Each structure stands twice: as C-alpha cells, then as structure tokens.
Amino acid sequence: MPSKADLSSTTLPRRQLGRALRDARQARGLTLDQVAAATRISRATLSRIELGQYARVRDMEVDYLSRYYCLPEARIDYLKALASEASTKVWYQDYRHLILPRFNTYLELESFASEFWFYQPIVIPGLLQTADYARTLERLHRPDDSLDEINNRVDLRMQRTRILARQHLPVRAEFLLQENILYTLVGSSQIMGTQLRHIADLSTRDNVTIRVLPFTAGLPTGSVMPPHILLDFPDNEPSVVHTEAAIGTMTFDDAEDVKRFRALHETLQQASLEEQPSRDRIRKIARRYEQ
C-alpha cells in the first residue's frame, strides 16, 4: 500500500536542517549517543532535531553542533539561516482558521517548492484560477457559508497564485489539463471566457507551462489517474506527491511512490499537446464562451 506521509509536526526548513546535521554527524562516523555524551545536548533532542521535529532550534545550538562536526564557516552560516527560517511565521498563518486539516502541510510544501508538476482532470488548478471562478466553486462547495467567509477563502487562493510571479526564487510550474476542464461550465460563460484567457496569458510566462491532454488521447496510463501535484525542492530535499479530493488529501513521500507517480505523469506529458497548440486550443474555446 502507498505510504501516507504525516508532515504536520515539522516544516521544510526544519527537515532540511535536520538532514544536514545528520549527514554531518554520519560523515564524522559518530552515533547520536556519542554526540550526546560529548556535548550539552541530550540524545532525545538530537534525534528530534535530525528528524525536523524540534521547533525551538536556536542559532547557538546549530553553531555548537556544526563546529563539533568541523563544518566550514559558509556551511555553518547556511544552517543557521535554515534555523531562522524554521521559526519564521508563514504568510498563510493569518488564514489558519480557513484551512482544512492537512492542507496546512501542503501550503507549507507549496511555499518552499522550486518546481511543480500538476495534473488536473476535473477542475482548473487553484494556482491558475481567477477570483470569480474560485468564488463560484466556494459557493457551490460551501453554500451555507457567509459572503465574508467565502471572500476570505478566495483571498487566500489569490494570495497563493502570487508564487507564479514572485521575483525571489521563481518557481517552475507545468500544468497538464484534461481537455474536458475547458468545457466544464463554472458560473457563467463570461466567467469561463475570462478564466481561459487568464490561463492562456499565464502560459506565455517563461516559468509556466500549460499543456492540454486532448480527448483524443484516451487513457494514456491505462487507468484513471487522480489529480496530483509533484513537488520538487531545492537543496536535494526529497520530492513529494500531493493528491486531493472532496473528502481528504494524501501526501506521498516514499521514494518508490514518488518514482511511480513521476513515471505515470511522464506518460501523461507524452500524450499532451505541446505548448503553442495547447494555448491556441484554450483561446479558441475561450472565444466560444464569449460569443
């Protein structure tokens, strides 16, 4: 059975820091017990630091361990910067009352990813949605919510879309969209026309690729593929796969699971239209909505 990662008790900077310190310890041929005996840090604390589960890692602890492992100054500065990031307030913390359990984990991964590989057969991915399209979905999904609650959730989604246009550490994102998404009416023809033109315009950005998996491709993988997002990270942080549905989400971090998803995703890529034909098709369908 695939593994379901529980990353809720840690963050990406903590995991990066923990893995780096573990690698440094092992490079010196030391065990946790040996380090604990020679330093002022208990074995339990060392273990939690290496697992990325210690929320209060201080600069002095990172500096102390790094020098004990004889790391160079540049590496020590980098690890201390990671420790600082681990305790920094994330941008979406102000929206935490709107975020479903476990989606908080995905947002943290999304914030630090360097590359995204999306496949969506049902609905326009959140990072590509216009506010009107997102608002329509929120009203359908939560008909009893107040207008303020809906608008706050839409604002959260619009905040997320900024990752595609950020100047610092720009992400690389590829979206594979099943063609039926383009014909699935959400809200009104005007909303859909504007939405599809927005997608086509985004696809002209250097860091964004949007490709359509046409009806004529059939089932390239031989089975029904769920919506999924492959996330790659800097500094050799292991890749993960995130999947979601109406009743819950799963995050896969087992290397074999990720490898399998990547192979299936590549099969979908091979069956998809190239960038310019995809853009042309999206704009053609947008014009139909606008007529």
CSV table of C-alpha atoms in Angstrom, one decimal:
chain,number,residue,atom,x,y,z
A,1,MET,CA,0.0,0.0,0.0
A,2,PRO,CA,1.3,3.5,-0.7
A,3,SER,CA,2.5,5.5,2.3
A,4,LYS,CA,0.7,8.5,3.6
A,5,ALA,CA,3.2,11.0,4.9
A,6,ASP,CA,2.4,12.8,8.2
A,7,LEU,CA,4.4,16.0,7.9
A,8,SER,CA,2.2,18.0,10.2
A,9,SER,CA,4.7,18.1,13.1
A,10,THR,CA,7.5,19.5,11.1
A,11,THR,CA,8.4,22.1,8.4
A,12,LEU,CA,10.6,22.0,5.3
A,13,PRO,CA,13.4,24.2,6.8
A,14,ARG,CA,13.5,22.0,9.9
A,15,ARG,CA,13.7,18.9,7.8
A,16,GLN,CA,16.5,20.4,5.7
A,17,LEU,CA,18.4,21.5,8.8
A,18,GLY,CA,17.9,18.1,10.5
A,19,ARG,CA,19.1,16.2,7.4
A,20,ALA,CA,22.1,18.4,7.0
A,21,LEU,CA,23.2,17.9,10.7
A,22,ARG,CA,22.5,14.2,10.5
A,23,ASP,CA,24.7,13.9,7.3
A,24,ALA,CA,27.4,15.9,9.1
A,25,ARG,CA,27.3,13.6,12.1
A,26,GLN,CA,27.4,10.5,10.0
A,27,ALA,CA,30.3,11.9,7.9
A,28,ARG,CA,32.3,12.0,11.1
A,29,GLY,CA,31.4,8.4,11.9
A,30,LEU,CA,29.5,9.4,15.1
A,31,THR,CA,26.4,8.0,16.7
A,32,LEU,CA,23.7,10.0,18.5
A,33,ASP,CA,24.9,8.5,21.8
A,34,GLN,CA,28.5,9.6,21.2
A,35,VAL,CA,27.4,13.2,20.3
A,36,ALA,CA,25.1,13.4,23.3
A,37,ALA,CA,27.9,12.2,25.6
A,38,ALA,CA,30.4,14.8,24.2
A,39,THR,CA,28.0,17.8,24.1
A,40,ARG,CA,25.4,19.5,26.2
A,41,ILE,CA,22.6,18.3,24.1
A,42,SER,CA,20.6,15.2,25.0
A,43,ARG,CA,20.2,12.2,22.7
A,44,ALA,CA,16.4,12.8,22.5
A,45,THR,CA,16.9,16.4,21.5
A,46,LEU,CA,19.5,15.5,18.9
A,47,SER,CA,17.1,12.9,17.4
A,48,ARG,CA,14.3,15.4,17.2
A,49,ILE,CA,16.5,18.0,15.6
A,50,GLU,CA,17.6,15.5,12.9
A,51,LEU,CA,14.0,14.4,12.2
A,52,GLY,CA,13.0,18.1,11.8
A,53,GLN,CA,10.6,17.8,14.8
A,54,TYR,CA,12.3,20.2,17.2
A,55,ALA,CA,10.5,23.6,16.9
A,56,ARG,CA,13.0,25.6,19.0
A,57,VAL,CA,16.3,25.1,17.4
A,58,ARG,CA,18.5,28.1,18.3
A,59,ASP,CA,21.4,29.6,16.4
A,60,MET,CA,23.8,28.7,19.3
A,61,GLU,CA,22.8,25.0,19.1
A,62,VAL,CA,23.3,24.9,15.3
A,63,ASP,CA,26.6,26.7,15.7
A,64,TYR,CA,27.7,24.4,18.5
A,65,LEU,CA,26.9,21.2,16.6
A,66,SER,CA,28.3,22.5,13.3
A,67,ARG,CA,31.6,23.3,14.9
A,68,TYR,CA,31.7,20.0,16.7
A,69,TYR,CA,31.2,18.4,13.3
A,70,CYS,CA,34.0,20.6,11.9
A,71,LEU,CA,31.9,22.2,9.2
A,72,PRO,CA,33.2,25.2,7.3
A,73,GLU,CA,32.0,28.7,8.1
A,74,ALA,CA,30.0,29.1,4.9
A,75,ARG,CA,28.1,25.9,5.7
A,76,ILE,CA,27.5,27.0,9.3
A,77,ASP,CA,26.0,30.3,8.1
A,78,TYR,CA,23.7,28.4,5.8
A,79,LEU,CA,22.5,26.1,8.5
A,80,LYS,CA,21.9,29.0,10.9
A,81,ALA,CA,19.8,30.6,8.2
A,82,LEU,CA,17.7,27.4,8.0
A,83,ALA,CA,17.2,27.5,11.7
A,84,SER,CA,16.0,31.1,11.4
A,85,GLU,CA,13.6,30.1,8.6
A,86,ALA,CA,12.2,27.3,10.7
A,87,SER,CA,10.8,29.7,13.3
A,88,THR,CA,9.6,32.4,10.8
A,89,LYS,CA,5.8,33.0,10.6
A,90,VAL,CA,4.5,31.6,7.3
A,91,TRP,CA,2.4,34.0,5.1
A,92,TYR,CA,-0.8,31.9,5.4
A,93,GLN,CA,-0.8,31.8,9.2
A,94,ASP,CA,-3.4,34.6,9.2
A,95,TYR,CA,-5.7,32.3,7.3
A,96,ARG,CA,-5.3,29.3,9.5
A,97,HIS,CA,-8.9,29.3,10.6
A,98,LEU,CA,-9.9,28.8,7.0
A,99,ILE,CA,-7.5,25.9,6.2
A,100,LEU,CA,-8.7,22.4,6.5
A,101,PRO,CA,-6.6,19.9,8.5
A,102,ARG,CA,-3.6,18.6,6.5
A,103,PHE,CA,-4.0,21.3,3.8
A,104,ASN,CA,-1.7,23.3,6.0
A,105,THR,CA,1.0,20.8,5.3
A,106,TYR,CA,0.5,21.2,1.5
A,107,LEU,CA,0.7,25.0,1.8
A,108,GLU,CA,4.0,24.7,3.6
A,109,LEU,CA,5.3,22.4,0.9
A,110,GLU,CA,4.0,24.7,-1.8
A,111,SER,CA,5.7,27.7,-0.3
A,112,PHE,CA,9.2,26.1,-0.5
A,113,ALA,CA,8.9,24.1,-3.7
A,114,SER,CA,11.1,25.1,-6.6
A,115,GLU,CA,9.2,23.1,-9.3
A,116,PHE,CA,5.6,21.9,-9.6
A,117,TRP,CA,4.2,19.3,-11.9
A,118,PHE,CA,0.4,19.4,-11.9
A,119,TYR,CA,-2.2,17.0,-13.4
A,120,GLN,CA,-5.8,18.0,-13.1
A,121,PRO,CA,-8.7,16.1,-14.9
A,122,ILE,CA,-11.6,17.8,-13.1
A,123,VAL,CA,-11.2,21.5,-12.3
A,124,ILE,CA,-8.9,24.4,-13.0
A,125,PRO,CA,-6.0,24.1,-10.5
A,126,GLY,CA,-6.1,26.7,-7.7
A,127,LEU,CA,-2.9,28.4,-8.8
A,128,LEU,CA,-4.5,29.2,-12.2
A,129,GLN,CA,-7.9,30.3,-11.0
A,130,THR,CA,-9.4,33.7,-11.4
A,131,ALA,CA,-11.2,35.2,-8.4
A,132,ASP,CA,-14.6,34.8,-10.0
A,133,TYR,CA,-14.0,31.1,-10.9
A,134,ALA,CA,-12.7,30.4,-7.3
A,135,ARG,CA,-15.7,32.3,-5.7
A,136,THR,CA,-18.2,30.2,-7.8
A,137,LEU,CA,-16.6,27.0,-6.6
A,138,GLU,CA,-16.6,28.1,-3.0
A,139,ARG,CA,-20.3,29.0,-3.1
A,140,LEU,CA,-21.0,25.5,-4.6
A,141,HIS,CA,-18.9,23.7,-2.1
A,142,ARG,CA,-19.9,25.7,1.0
A,143,PRO,CA,-23.4,27.0,0.3
A,144,ASP,CA,-24.1,27.8,3.9
A,145,ASP,CA,-21.0,30.0,4.5
A,146,SER,CA,-21.3,33.8,4.7
A,147,LEU,CA,-20.1,36.0,2.0
A,148,ASP,CA,-17.2,37.2,4.2
A,149,GLU,CA,-16.1,33.6,4.7
A,150,ILE,CA,-16.2,32.9,1.0
A,151,ASN,CA,-14.4,36.1,0.1
A,152,ASN,CA,-11.7,35.3,2.7
A,153,ARG,CA,-11.1,31.8,1.2
A,154,VAL,CA,-10.9,33.4,-2.3
A,155,ASP,CA,-8.4,35.9,-1.0
A,156,LEU,CA,-6.3,33.0,0.4
A,157,ARG,CA,-6.4,31.3,-3.1
A,158,MET,CA,-5.4,34.6,-4.8
A,159,GLN,CA,-2.5,35.0,-2.4
A,160,ARG,CA,-1.3,31.6,-3.4
A,161,THR,CA,-1.3,32.4,-7.1
A,162,ARG,CA,1.5,35.0,-6.5
A,163,ILE,CA,4.0,32.2,-6.3
A,164,LEU,CA,4.0,32.0,-10.1
A,165,ALA,CA,5.0,35.7,-10.4
A,166,ARG,CA,7.4,36.1,-7.5
A,167,GLN,CA,10.8,37.6,-8.2
A,168,HIS,CA,12.8,35.9,-5.5
A,169,LEU,CA,13.5,32.2,-6.2
A,170,PRO,CA,10.9,31.9,-9.0
A,171,VAL,CA,9.2,28.6,-9.3
A,172,ARG,CA,9.0,26.5,-12.4
A,173,ALA,CA,5.4,25.1,-12.9
A,174,GLU,CA,3.9,22.8,-15.5
A,175,PHE,CA,0.2,22.1,-15.7
A,176,LEU,CA,-1.4,19.2,-17.6
A,177,LEU,CA,-5.1,20.0,-18.0
A,178,GLN,CA,-7.6,17.4,-19.2
A,179,GLU,CA,-9.5,19.0,-22.1
A,180,ASN,CA,-12.9,18.4,-20.5
A,181,ILE,CA,-12.0,21.0,-17.8
A,182,LEU,CA,-12.1,23.7,-20.5
A,183,TYR,CA,-15.7,22.8,-21.4
A,184,THR,CA,-17.0,22.3,-17.8
A,185,LEU,CA,-19.1,25.4,-17.2
A,186,VAL,CA,-18.3,27.0,-13.8
A,187,GLY,CA,-20.5,30.0,-13.0
A,188,SER,CA,-21.2,31.6,-16.4
A,189,SER,CA,-19.9,31.8,-20.0
A,190,GLN,CA,-18.4,35.2,-19.1
A,191,ILE,CA,-16.5,33.7,-16.1
A,192,MET,CA,-15.3,30.8,-18.2
A,193,GLY,CA,-14.1,33.0,-21.1
A,194,THR,CA,-12.2,35.2,-18.7
A,195,GLN,CA,-10.8,32.2,-16.9
A,196,LEU,CA,-9.5,30.5,-20.1
A,197,ARG,CA,-7.9,33.7,-21.4
A,198,HIS,CA,-6.2,34.1,-18.0
A,199,ILE,CA,-4.8,30.6,-18.4
A,200,ALA,CA,-3.6,31.3,-21.9
A,201,ASP,CA,-1.9,34.5,-20.8
A,202,LEU,CA,-0.2,32.8,-17.9
A,203,SER,CA,1.2,30.2,-20.3
A,204,THR,CA,3.3,32.9,-22.0
A,205,ARG,CA,5.4,33.3,-18.8
A,206,ASP,CA,8.9,31.8,-19.0
A,207,ASN,CA,8.4,29.8,-15.8
A,208,VAL,CA,4.9,28.5,-16.6
A,209,THR,CA,4.0,25.7,-19.0
A,210,ILE,CA,0.4,24.8,-19.6
A,211,ARG,CA,-0.5,21.8,-21.8
A,212,VAL,CA,-3.8,20.2,-22.7
A,213,LEU,CA,-4.4,16.5,-22.6
A,214,PRO,CA,-6.9,16.2,-25.5
A,215,PHE,CA,-10.0,14.0,-25.7
A,216,THR,CA,-8.3,12.0,-28.5
A,217,ALA,CA,-5.5,10.9,-26.1
A,218,GLY,CA,-7.9,8.5,-24.4
A,219,LEU,CA,-6.4,6.9,-21.2
A,220,PRO,CA,-2.7,7.1,-21.8
A,221,THR,CA,-1.8,5.3,-18.5
A,222,GLY,CA,-4.4,2.6,-19.0
A,223,SER,CA,-6.2,3.6,-15.8
A,224,VAL,CA,-7.9,6.6,-14.2
A,225,MET,CA,-5.3,9.0,-12.8
A,226,PRO,CA,-6.3,11.1,-9.8
A,227,PRO,CA,-5.5,14.9,-9.6
A,228,HIS,CA,-1.9,15.2,-8.3
A,229,ILE,CA,0.9,17.6,-7.8
A,230,LEU,CA,4.6,16.5,-7.9
A,231,LEU,CA,6.7,19.0,-5.9
A,232,ASP,CA,10.5,19.2,-6.2
A,233,PHE,CA,12.6,21.2,-3.8
A,234,PRO,CA,16.0,22.9,-3.6
A,235,ASP,CA,19.0,21.6,-1.7
A,236,ASN,CA,18.2,17.9,-2.5
A,237,GLU,CA,15.1,17.9,-0.3
A,238,PRO,CA,13.2,14.7,-1.3
A,239,SER,CA,10.3,15.2,-3.7
A,240,VAL,CA,6.7,14.6,-2.6
A,241,VAL,CA,3.3,14.0,-4.3
A,242,HIS,CA,0.2,15.6,-3.1
A,243,THR,CA,-3.3,14.3,-4.1
A,244,GLU,CA,-6.6,15.7,-3.0
A,245,ALA,CA,-10.3,15.1,-3.3
A,246,ALA,CA,-13.6,16.4,-1.8
A,247,ILE,CA,-13.2,14.3,1.3
A,248,GLY,CA,-9.5,14.5,2.1
A,249,THR,CA,-5.9,14.7,0.9
A,250,MET,CA,-2.8,12.5,0.9
A,251,THR,CA,0.9,13.3,0.7
A,252,PHE,CA,3.2,10.6,-0.6
A,253,ASP,CA,6.9,10.9,0.3
A,254,ASP,CA,8.1,7.3,-0.1
A,255,ALA,CA,10.8,7.3,-2.9
A,256,GLU,CA,9.2,4.4,-4.7
A,257,ASP,CA,5.7,6.0,-4.6
A,258,VAL,CA,7.1,9.3,-6.0
A,259,LYS,CA,9.0,7.4,-8.7
A,260,ARG,CA,5.8,5.6,-9.8
A,261,PHE,CA,3.8,8.9,-9.9
A,262,ARG,CA,6.6,10.5,-11.9
A,263,ALA,CA,6.6,7.7,-14.5
A,264,LEU,CA,2.8,7.9,-14.8
A,265,HIS,CA,3.0,11.7,-15.1
A,266,GLU,CA,5.6,11.5,-17.8
A,267,THR,CA,3.2,9.2,-19.8
A,268,LEU,CA,0.5,11.9,-19.5
A,269,GLN,CA,3.1,14.5,-20.7
A,270,GLN,CA,3.9,12.5,-23.8
A,271,ALA,CA,0.2,12.3,-24.7
A,272,SER,CA,-0.5,16.1,-24.2
A,273,LEU,CA,-0.4,18.8,-26.8
A,274,GLU,CA,2.7,21.0,-27.0
A,275,GLU,CA,2.6,24.4,-25.5
A,276,GLN,CA,1.6,26.5,-28.5
A,277,PRO,CA,-1.1,24.1,-29.8
A,278,SER,CA,-2.4,24.0,-26.2
A,279,ARG,CA,-2.5,27.8,-25.9
A,280,ASP,CA,-4.3,28.0,-29.3
A,281,ARG,CA,-6.9,25.5,-28.2
A,282,ILE,CA,-7.5,27.3,-24.9
A,283,ARG,CA,-8.0,30.6,-26.6
A,284,LYS,CA,-10.3,29.0,-29.3
A,285,ILE,CA,-12.6,27.6,-26.5
A,286,ALA,CA,-12.5,31.0,-24.7
A,287,ARG,CA,-13.8,32.7,-27.8
A,288,ARG,CA,-16.7,30.2,-27.9
A,289,TYR,CA,-17.7,31.3,-24.4
A,290,GLU,CA,-17.5,34.9,-25.4
A,291,GLN,CA,-19.7,34.7,-28.5
